[in-house]
């Protein structure tokens, strides 16, 4: 096997490396900077040059080598390259070729283009290891331009009525994508510290984010009525959010497609916006790889593997420890 799961993670014996391992290893190839993929404690890291700044910010002093999209590298008997996954800035699918057999590890991915991430690229392979976070037909994403209109309409109505618009979005990737959708003529944009820290890293690497104001205890909120406030989903219900009054709260997540989730999370509005492929996107991506064997991980694996088997694929469930996609966090990491 070119790649197989060990207790430490996905391992390539020919190259003696792991991909997105969940226990400390000597050499880790990392698809992207989300916490369940880029973990602490590895001896050496390899990631794209575009993912590196966020990884350094999150993991501190690490031994990190970078690679550009499409650049090939020989590691032992394996030939390795990274290709755009379209999930968040710098995210990659990792292609591993050993003795003419090609495997691709998708990491997390989405097919729809956004202004910050390098667009997803199909990589032909024999074995495709695919996430399937949203691997149910109910998950079909609306057009992002339509979602942007919904968000801005909600915000301008709140602003006109003197309310804050408190919007929950995951700090790495989703929040910046939302920022690019906002109409800054409506009012000021305020940010929670976790989001502002990621914004700073991305601005420093040249991503053109709009102006934002970090909320501190000194921020004069009376002067900012009608502002949009961007925060991680977990901060929406806590004491941090209580200072914004009156307010309307909302979440931006693929999970908003499910009835009841928004209500349980006590949000007034839900915007369907995901950094993952929807049902149609997963099926299209898988078909276009030309792979015969599909290994699925993340989310609705059993149901999705059964569906793929019915479609004629050799589909298998890969037991991994990628944990970020829980409904609880609505974080979709
Ligand atoms: Zn992710
Ligand atoms: Zn993930």
mmCIF file of C-alpha atoms and ligand atoms in Angstrom:
data_model
loop_
_atom_site.group_PDB
_atom_site.id
_atom_site.type_symbol
_atom_site.label_atom_id
_atom_site.label_comp_id
_atom_site.label_asym_id
_atom_site.label_seq_id
_atom_site.Cartn_x
_atom_site.Cartn_y
_atom_site.Cartn_z
ATOM 1 C CA UNK A 1 0.000 0.000 0.000
ATOM 2 C CA UNK A 2 1.290 3.443 -0.938
ATOM 3 C CA UNK A 3 -0.597 4.919 2.041
ATOM 4 C CA UNK A 4 -2.238 3.285 5.034
ATOM 5 C CA UNK A 5 -3.571 4.341 8.418
ATOM 6 C CA UNK A 6 -1.392 3.702 11.473
ATOM 7 C CA UNK A 7 -2.150 4.744 15.081
ATOM 8 C CA UNK A 8 -0.229 7.961 14.360
ATOM 9 C CA UNK A 9 -1.950 8.812 11.115
ATOM 10 C CA UNK A 10 -1.835 8.258 7.388
ATOM 11 C CA UNK A 11 1.575 6.771 6.579
ATOM 12 C CA UNK A 12 3.610 6.358 3.392
ATOM 13 C CA UNK A 13 6.227 3.612 3.921
ATOM 14 C CA UNK A 14 8.010 4.327 0.624
ATOM 15 C CA UNK A 15 8.744 7.907 1.694
ATOM 16 C CA UNK A 16 8.740 7.331 5.460
ATOM 17 C CA UNK A 17 6.381 10.253 6.107
ATOM 18 C CA UNK A 18 2.866 10.841 7.443
ATOM 19 C CA UNK A 19 0.149 13.097 6.046
ATOM 20 C CA UNK A 20 -1.782 15.248 8.583
ATOM 21 C CA UNK A 21 -0.806 12.863 11.442
ATOM 22 C CA UNK A 22 -2.661 13.078 14.759
ATOM 23 C CA UNK A 23 0.253 11.852 16.935
ATOM 24 C CA UNK A 24 3.812 13.217 16.859
ATOM 25 C CA UNK A 25 5.910 11.830 13.980
ATOM 26 C CA UNK A 26 9.346 12.549 12.515
ATOM 27 C CA UNK A 27 8.157 13.946 9.177
ATOM 28 C CA UNK A 28 4.676 15.361 8.536
ATOM 29 C CA UNK A 29 3.230 16.572 5.243
ATOM 30 C CA UNK A 30 0.380 18.963 6.045
ATOM 31 C CA UNK A 31 -2.589 19.743 3.786
ATOM 32 C CA UNK A 32 -3.632 22.946 5.614
ATOM 33 C CA UNK A 33 -3.481 24.857 8.879
ATOM 34 C CA UNK A 34 -6.741 23.814 10.562
ATOM 35 C CA UNK A 35 -6.175 22.351 14.007
ATOM 36 C CA UNK A 36 -7.242 18.783 13.235
ATOM 37 C CA UNK A 37 -4.834 18.588 10.278
ATOM 38 C CA UNK A 38 -1.830 20.629 11.454
ATOM 39 C CA UNK A 39 -1.004 19.407 14.919
ATOM 40 C CA UNK A 40 1.768 20.132 17.351
ATOM 41 C CA UNK A 41 4.887 18.091 18.058
ATOM 42 C CA UNK A 42 6.161 16.765 14.725
ATOM 43 C CA UNK A 43 9.883 16.689 14.017
ATOM 44 C CA UNK A 44 9.638 18.325 10.584
ATOM 45 C CA UNK A 45 6.774 19.807 8.594
ATOM 46 C CA UNK A 46 6.214 20.249 4.867
ATOM 47 C CA UNK A 47 3.380 22.518 3.665
ATOM 48 C CA UNK A 48 2.703 25.009 0.879
ATOM 49 C CA UNK A 49 4.376 28.415 1.059
ATOM 50 C CA UNK A 50 0.849 29.904 1.261
ATOM 51 C CA UNK A 51 -0.151 27.774 4.274
ATOM 52 C CA UNK A 52 3.120 28.377 6.136
ATOM 53 C CA UNK A 53 2.367 31.799 7.748
ATOM 54 C CA UNK A 54 -0.810 30.576 9.454
ATOM 55 C CA UNK A 55 0.922 27.369 10.575
ATOM 56 C CA UNK A 56 3.792 29.332 12.114
ATOM 57 C CA UNK A 57 1.294 31.626 13.804
ATOM 58 C CA UNK A 58 -0.647 28.687 15.249
ATOM 59 C CA UNK A 59 2.197 26.259 16.060
ATOM 60 C CA UNK A 60 5.037 28.637 16.963
ATOM 61 C CA UNK A 61 8.639 27.509 16.470
ATOM 62 C CA UNK A 62 8.444 24.508 14.147
ATOM 63 C CA UNK A 63 10.828 23.091 11.556
ATOM 64 C CA UNK A 64 8.840 23.924 8.454
ATOM 65 C CA UNK A 65 9.887 23.402 4.860
ATOM 66 C CA UNK A 66 7.675 24.855 2.132
ATOM 67 C CA UNK A 67 6.686 23.756 -1.339
ATOM 68 C CA UNK A 68 4.833 25.538 -4.150
ATOM 69 C CA UNK A 69 1.683 24.202 -5.784
ATOM 70 C CA UNK A 70 2.628 21.796 -8.561
ATOM 71 C CA UNK A 71 6.306 21.497 -7.570
ATOM 72 C CA UNK A 72 7.456 17.847 -7.465
ATOM 73 C CA UNK A 73 9.706 16.497 -4.739
ATOM 74 C CA UNK A 74 11.306 13.085 -4.284
ATOM 75 C CA UNK A 75 11.049 11.778 -0.712
ATOM 76 C CA UNK A 76 12.632 8.333 -0.464
ATOM 77 C CA UNK A 77 10.918 6.233 -3.115
ATOM 78 C CA UNK A 78 7.850 8.486 -3.247
ATOM 79 C CA UNK A 79 7.321 11.388 -5.623
ATOM 80 C CA UNK A 80 5.243 14.053 -3.893
ATOM 81 C CA UNK A 81 3.446 17.219 -5.007
ATOM 82 C CA UNK A 82 0.845 19.604 -3.551
ATOM 83 C CA UNK A 83 -2.172 20.884 -5.517
ATOM 84 C CA UNK A 84 -4.822 23.531 -4.720
ATOM 85 C CA UNK A 85 -7.773 22.261 -2.647
ATOM 86 C CA UNK A 86 -9.772 25.529 -2.688
ATOM 87 C CA UNK A 87 -10.684 25.106 1.012
ATOM 88 C CA UNK A 88 -8.791 27.983 2.689
ATOM 89 C CA UNK A 89 -5.739 30.015 1.559
ATOM 90 C CA UNK A 90 -2.775 27.672 1.061
ATOM 91 C CA UNK A 91 -4.792 24.455 1.432
ATOM 92 C CA UNK A 92 -3.577 21.531 -0.649
ATOM 93 C CA UNK A 93 -4.363 18.063 -1.876
ATOM 94 C CA UNK A 94 -1.261 15.917 -1.651
ATOM 95 C CA UNK A 95 -0.351 13.663 -4.571
ATOM 96 C CA UNK A 96 1.891 10.677 -3.808
ATOM 97 C CA UNK A 97 3.290 8.492 -6.579
ATOM 98 C CA UNK A 98 5.178 5.260 -5.898
ATOM 99 C CA UNK A 99 6.174 2.891 -8.705
ATOM 100 C CA UNK A 100 3.593 4.363 -11.085
ATOM 101 C CA UNK A 101 0.700 4.110 -8.611
ATOM 102 C CA UNK A 102 -0.852 7.478 -7.778
ATOM 103 C CA UNK A 103 -2.699 8.351 -4.583
ATOM 104 C CA UNK A 104 -4.228 11.740 -3.777
ATOM 105 C CA UNK A 105 -5.108 12.875 -0.253
ATOM 106 C CA UNK A 106 -7.739 15.600 -0.556
ATOM 107 C CA UNK A 107 -7.421 17.195 2.870
ATOM 108 C CA UNK A 108 -10.512 19.388 3.084
ATOM 109 C CA UNK A 109 -11.705 20.855 -0.215
ATOM 110 C CA UNK A 110 -14.334 22.819 -2.019
ATOM 111 C CA UNK A 111 -14.880 23.304 -5.752
ATOM 112 C CA UNK A 112 -16.440 26.756 -5.702
ATOM 113 C CA UNK A 113 -13.932 29.584 -6.222
ATOM 114 C CA UNK A 114 -13.543 32.347 -3.625
ATOM 115 C CA UNK A 115 -11.466 35.546 -3.723
ATOM 116 C CA UNK A 116 -8.741 34.323 -1.318
ATOM 117 C CA UNK A 117 -8.051 30.621 -1.961
ATOM 118 C CA UNK A 118 -6.305 29.233 -5.024
ATOM 119 C CA UNK A 119 -9.084 27.414 -6.944
ATOM 120 C CA UNK A 120 -9.460 23.641 -6.578
ATOM 121 C CA UNK A 121 -7.645 21.618 -9.191
ATOM 122 C CA UNK A 122 -8.569 18.069 -10.273
ATOM 123 C CA UNK A 123 -5.663 15.640 -9.892
ATOM 124 C CA UNK A 124 -6.029 12.317 -11.732
ATOM 125 C CA UNK A 125 -5.181 9.292 -9.591
ATOM 126 C CA UNK A 126 -5.810 5.613 -8.889
ATOM 127 C CA UNK A 127 -6.706 6.009 -5.219
ATOM 128 C CA UNK A 128 -8.464 9.116 -3.920
ATOM 129 C CA UNK A 129 -8.731 9.750 -0.183
ATOM 130 C CA UNK A 130 -11.666 12.133 0.055
ATOM 131 C CA UNK A 131 -13.208 13.998 2.930
ATOM 132 C CA UNK A 132 -17.014 13.780 2.980
ATOM 133 C CA UNK A 133 -17.982 16.205 5.733
ATOM 134 C CA UNK A 134 -21.188 17.100 3.884
ATOM 135 C CA UNK A 135 -21.753 13.771 2.138
ATOM 136 C CA UNK A 136 -25.556 13.803 2.174
ATOM 137 C CA UNK A 137 -27.875 15.023 -0.635
ATOM 138 C CA UNK A 138 -29.470 17.592 1.702
ATOM 139 C CA UNK A 139 -26.251 19.585 1.528
ATOM 140 C CA UNK A 140 -26.410 21.670 -1.622
ATOM 141 C CA UNK A 141 -24.871 25.112 -1.397
ATOM 142 C CA UNK A 142 -26.544 28.226 -2.744
ATOM 143 C CA UNK A 143 -24.538 30.556 -4.953
ATOM 144 C CA UNK A 144 -22.031 32.551 -2.857
ATOM 145 C CA UNK A 145 -23.132 35.830 -4.478
ATOM 146 C CA UNK A 146 -26.679 35.137 -3.288
ATOM 147 C CA UNK A 147 -25.415 34.435 0.244
ATOM 148 C CA UNK A 148 -23.447 37.706 0.147
ATOM 149 C CA UNK A 149 -26.631 39.599 -0.741
ATOM 150 C CA UNK A 150 -28.485 37.928 2.134
ATOM 151 C CA UNK A 151 -25.771 38.845 4.631
ATOM 152 C CA UNK A 152 -25.560 42.466 3.483
ATOM 153 C CA UNK A 153 -29.356 42.853 3.492
ATOM 154 C CA UNK A 154 -29.510 41.495 7.044
ATOM 155 C CA UNK A 155 -26.687 43.814 8.113
ATOM 156 C CA UNK A 156 -28.101 46.981 6.542
ATOM 157 C CA UNK A 157 -31.540 46.343 8.039
ATOM 158 C CA UNK A 158 -29.987 45.904 11.485
ATOM 159 C CA UNK A 159 -27.840 49.011 11.015
ATOM 160 C CA UNK A 160 -30.881 51.069 10.002
ATOM 161 C CA UNK A 161 -32.618 49.976 13.206
ATOM 162 C CA UNK A 162 -29.604 50.647 15.420
ATOM 163 C CA UNK A 163 -28.689 47.003 16.074
ATOM 164 C CA UNK A 164 -25.334 45.273 15.964
ATOM 165 C CA UNK A 165 -25.032 42.369 13.531
ATOM 166 C CA UNK A 166 -23.134 39.638 15.352
ATOM 167 C CA UNK A 167 -21.961 37.009 12.860
ATOM 168 C CA UNK A 168 -20.301 33.719 13.855
ATOM 169 C CA UNK A 169 -17.717 32.335 11.443
ATOM 170 C CA UNK A 170 -14.713 30.062 11.985
ATOM 171 C CA UNK A 171 -11.549 32.128 12.615
ATOM 172 C CA UNK A 172 -9.338 30.600 9.920
ATOM 173 C CA UNK A 173 -10.705 30.780 6.408
ATOM 174 C CA UNK A 174 -14.443 31.232 6.825
ATOM 175 C CA UNK A 175 -14.161 34.586 8.599
ATOM 176 C CA UNK A 176 -11.902 36.027 5.902
ATOM 177 C CA UNK A 177 -14.161 34.703 3.164
ATOM 178 C CA UNK A 178 -17.103 36.452 4.854
ATOM 179 C CA UNK A 179 -15.055 39.659 5.061
ATOM 180 C CA UNK A 180 -14.592 39.591 1.292
ATOM 181 C CA UNK A 181 -18.392 39.343 0.864
ATOM 182 C CA UNK A 182 -19.314 42.311 3.064
ATOM 183 C CA UNK A 183 -20.304 45.704 1.690
ATOM 184 C CA UNK A 184 -18.157 48.082 3.791
ATOM 185 C CA UNK A 185 -20.331 51.085 2.852
ATOM 186 C CA UNK A 186 -22.993 49.741 5.255
ATOM 187 C CA UNK A 187 -20.894 50.406 8.368
ATOM 188 C CA UNK A 188 -17.780 49.513 10.328
ATOM 189 C CA UNK A 189 -16.613 45.908 10.695
ATOM 190 C CA UNK A 190 -15.540 44.835 14.181
ATOM 191 C CA UNK A 191 -13.652 41.623 14.961
ATOM 192 C CA UNK A 192 -13.027 39.252 17.856
ATOM 193 C CA UNK A 193 -9.323 38.843 18.738
ATOM 194 C CA UNK A 194 -9.065 35.292 17.361
ATOM 195 C CA UNK A 195 -10.237 36.477 13.965
ATOM 196 C CA UNK A 196 -8.179 39.667 13.981
ATOM 197 C CA UNK A 197 -5.009 37.649 14.719
ATOM 198 C CA UNK A 198 -5.642 35.486 11.645
ATOM 199 C CA UNK A 199 -6.485 38.589 9.596
ATOM 200 C CA UNK A 200 -3.114 40.080 10.535
ATOM 201 C CA UNK A 201 -1.265 36.961 9.352
ATOM 202 C CA UNK A 202 -3.133 36.930 6.050
ATOM 203 C CA UNK A 203 -2.684 40.668 5.439
ATOM 204 C CA UNK A 204 1.045 40.242 6.038
ATOM 205 C CA UNK A 205 1.140 37.627 3.262
ATOM 206 C CA UNK A 206 -0.601 40.023 0.886
ATOM 207 C CA UNK A 207 -4.251 38.948 0.990
ATOM 208 C CA UNK A 208 -6.446 42.027 0.331
ATOM 209 C CA UNK A 209 -8.802 41.980 3.348
ATOM 210 C CA UNK A 210 -11.025 45.019 4.009
ATOM 211 C CA UNK A 211 -10.447 47.259 7.011
ATOM 212 C CA UNK A 212 -11.515 45.777 10.349
ATOM 213 C CA UNK A 213 -11.422 47.029 13.941
ATOM 214 C CA UNK A 214 -10.399 44.707 16.737
ATOM 215 C CA UNK A 215 -12.826 44.938 19.676
ATOM 216 C CA UNK A 216 -10.993 45.631 22.939
ATOM 217 C CA UNK A 217 -12.382 46.640 26.345
ATOM 218 C CA UNK A 218 -11.588 50.248 25.327
ATOM 219 C CA UNK A 219 -13.646 50.150 22.127
ATOM 220 C CA UNK A 220 -16.391 52.793 22.268
ATOM 221 C CA UNK A 221 -19.384 50.710 21.197
ATOM 222 C CA UNK A 222 -21.836 53.619 21.384
ATOM 223 C CA UNK A 223 -19.970 55.152 18.456
ATOM 224 C CA UNK A 224 -20.143 51.873 16.522
ATOM 225 C CA UNK A 225 -23.852 51.106 16.625
ATOM 226 C CA UNK A 226 -24.926 49.310 13.491
ATOM 227 C CA UNK A 227 -21.532 47.695 13.064
ATOM 228 C CA UNK A 228 -21.091 44.135 11.892
ATOM 229 C CA UNK A 229 -19.197 42.091 14.484
ATOM 230 C CA UNK A 230 -17.359 38.992 13.286
ATOM 231 C CA UNK A 231 -16.571 36.360 15.957
ATOM 232 C CA UNK A 232 -15.857 32.617 16.202
ATOM 233 C CA UNK A 233 -19.114 30.642 16.661
ATOM 234 C CA UNK A 234 -18.100 29.679 20.202
ATOM 235 C CA UNK A 235 -17.972 33.342 21.295
ATOM 236 C CA UNK A 236 -21.560 34.080 20.280
ATOM 237 C CA UNK A 237 -23.199 32.703 23.396
ATOM 238 C CA UNK A 238 -20.517 33.748 25.895
ATOM 239 C CA UNK A 239 -19.929 36.890 27.987
ATOM 240 C CA UNK A 240 -17.831 38.460 25.228
ATOM 241 C CA UNK A 241 -20.922 38.829 23.027
ATOM 242 C CA UNK A 242 -23.123 40.387 25.703
ATOM 243 C CA UNK A 243 -21.639 43.856 25.336
ATOM 244 C CA UNK A 244 -23.258 44.264 21.914
ATOM 245 C CA UNK A 245 -26.768 45.555 22.525
ATOM 246 C CA UNK A 246 -29.189 45.535 20.894
ATOM 247 C CA UNK A 247 -28.053 42.837 18.545
ATOM 248 C CA UNK A 248 -29.103 40.302 15.926
ATOM 249 C CA UNK A 249 -26.992 37.120 15.803
ATOM 250 C CA UNK A 250 -26.261 34.852 12.855
ATOM 251 C CA UNK A 251 -24.038 31.952 11.856
ATOM 252 C CA UNK A 252 -22.324 31.294 8.533
ATOM 253 C CA UNK A 253 -21.896 27.545 8.102
ATOM 254 C CA UNK A 254 -22.805 24.633 5.887
ATOM 255 C CA UNK A 255 -24.633 23.188 8.883
ATOM 256 C CA UNK A 256 -27.202 25.966 8.520
ATOM 257 C CA UNK A 257 -28.696 23.805 5.776
ATOM 258 C CA UNK A 258 -30.049 21.528 8.506
ATOM 259 C CA UNK A 259 -33.316 22.582 10.023
ATOM 260 C CA UNK A 260 -33.100 23.016 13.772
ATOM 261 C CA UNK A 261 -29.365 23.668 14.025
ATOM 262 C CA UNK A 262 -29.744 27.437 13.960
ATOM 263 C CA UNK A 263 -32.476 27.300 16.578
ATOM 264 C CA UNK A 264 -30.425 25.091 18.887
ATOM 265 C CA UNK A 265 -27.502 27.487 18.583
ATOM 266 C CA UNK A 266 -29.751 30.427 19.500
ATOM 267 C CA UNK A 267 -28.989 32.416 16.358
ATOM 268 C CA UNK A 268 -31.554 34.686 14.717
ATOM 269 C CA UNK A 269 -30.292 33.957 11.222
ATOM 270 C CA UNK A 270 -28.306 31.253 9.464
ATOM 271 C CA UNK A 271 -26.359 31.732 6.254
ATOM 272 C CA UNK A 272 -25.435 28.622 4.284
ATOM 273 C CA UNK A 273 -21.752 29.121 3.573
ATOM 274 C CA UNK A 274 -19.174 26.350 3.667
ATOM 275 C CA UNK A 275 -15.502 25.863 2.879
ATOM 276 C CA UNK A 276 -16.224 22.216 2.059
ATOM 277 C CA UNK A 277 -17.668 20.580 -1.051
ATOM 278 C CA UNK A 278 -21.398 19.940 -0.994
ATOM 279 C CA UNK A 279 -22.987 16.656 -2.113
ATOM 280 C CA UNK A 280 -22.798 17.485 -5.806
ATOM 281 C CA UNK A 281 -19.259 18.833 -5.416
ATOM 282 C CA UNK A 282 -18.018 15.669 -3.708
ATOM 283 C CA UNK A 283 -19.515 13.480 -6.412
ATOM 284 C CA UNK A 284 -18.093 15.625 -9.199
ATOM 285 C CA UNK A 285 -14.629 15.844 -7.657
ATOM 286 C CA UNK A 286 -14.492 12.085 -7.141
ATOM 287 C CA UNK A 287 -15.656 11.312 -10.684
ATOM 288 C CA UNK A 288 -13.123 13.719 -12.204
ATOM 289 C CA UNK A 289 -10.125 12.132 -10.466
ATOM 290 C CA UNK A 290 -10.763 8.995 -12.530
ATOM 291 C CA UNK A 291 -9.937 6.961 -9.421
ATOM 292 C CA UNK A 292 -11.397 3.494 -9.006
ATOM 293 C CA UNK A 293 -10.754 3.233 -5.296
ATOM 294 C CA UNK A 294 -12.171 5.929 -3.029
ATOM 295 C CA UNK A 295 -11.283 6.098 0.656
ATOM 296 C CA UNK A 296 -13.637 8.367 2.583
ATOM 297 C CA UNK A 297 -13.031 10.175 5.853
ATOM 298 C CA UNK A 298 -14.651 13.065 7.849
ATOM 299 C CA UNK A 299 -18.376 13.106 8.410
ATOM 300 C CA UNK A 300 -20.991 10.823 6.896
ATOM 301 C CA UNK A 301 -18.452 8.172 5.903
ATOM 302 C CA UNK A 302 -20.580 5.007 6.120
ATOM 303 C CA UNK A 303 -23.530 6.415 4.202
ATOM 304 C CA UNK A 304 -21.301 8.064 1.639
ATOM 305 C CA UNK A 305 -19.169 4.924 1.115
ATOM 306 C CA UNK A 306 -22.351 2.887 0.562
ATOM 307 C CA UNK A 307 -23.546 5.438 -2.015
ATOM 308 C CA UNK A 308 -20.217 5.299 -3.855
ATOM 309 C CA UNK A 309 -20.300 1.493 -3.874
ATOM 310 C CA UNK A 310 -23.730 1.638 -5.497
ATOM 311 C CA UNK A 311 -22.218 3.926 -8.137
ATOM 312 C CA UNK A 312 -19.664 1.246 -8.976
ATOM 313 C CA UNK A 313 -16.639 2.503 -7.067
ATOM 314 C CA UNK A 314 -14.465 0.418 -4.803
ATOM 315 C CA UNK A 315 -15.281 2.592 -1.759
ATOM 316 C CA UNK A 316 -13.778 2.185 1.696
ATOM 317 C CA UNK A 317 -14.121 4.037 4.972
ATOM 318 C CA UNK A 318 -10.827 5.314 6.355
ATOM 319 C CA UNK A 319 -10.845 5.640 10.143
ATOM 320 C CA UNK A 320 -9.006 8.847 10.947
ATOM 321 C CA UNK A 321 -8.940 11.244 13.868
ATOM 322 C CA UNK A 322 -9.853 14.422 12.034
ATOM 323 C CA UNK A 323 -12.249 15.949 14.507
ATOM 324 C CA UNK A 324 -12.853 19.533 13.481
ATOM 325 C CA UNK A 325 -16.024 19.099 11.525
ATOM 326 C CA UNK A 326 -18.351 18.577 14.448
ATOM 327 C CA UNK A 327 -21.753 20.137 14.393
ATOM 328 C CA UNK A 328 -21.090 21.385 17.909
ATOM 329 C CA UNK A 329 -18.569 23.962 16.893
ATOM 330 C CA UNK A 330 -20.299 24.693 13.571
ATOM 331 C CA UNK A 331 -16.708 25.416 12.770
ATOM 332 C CA UNK A 332 -16.164 23.136 9.818
ATOM 333 C CA UNK A 333 -12.430 23.028 10.197
HETATM 334 ZN ZN1 LIG B 1 -10.089 22.332 7.161
HETATM 335 ZN ZN1 LIG B 2 -10.761 18.671 8.227
#
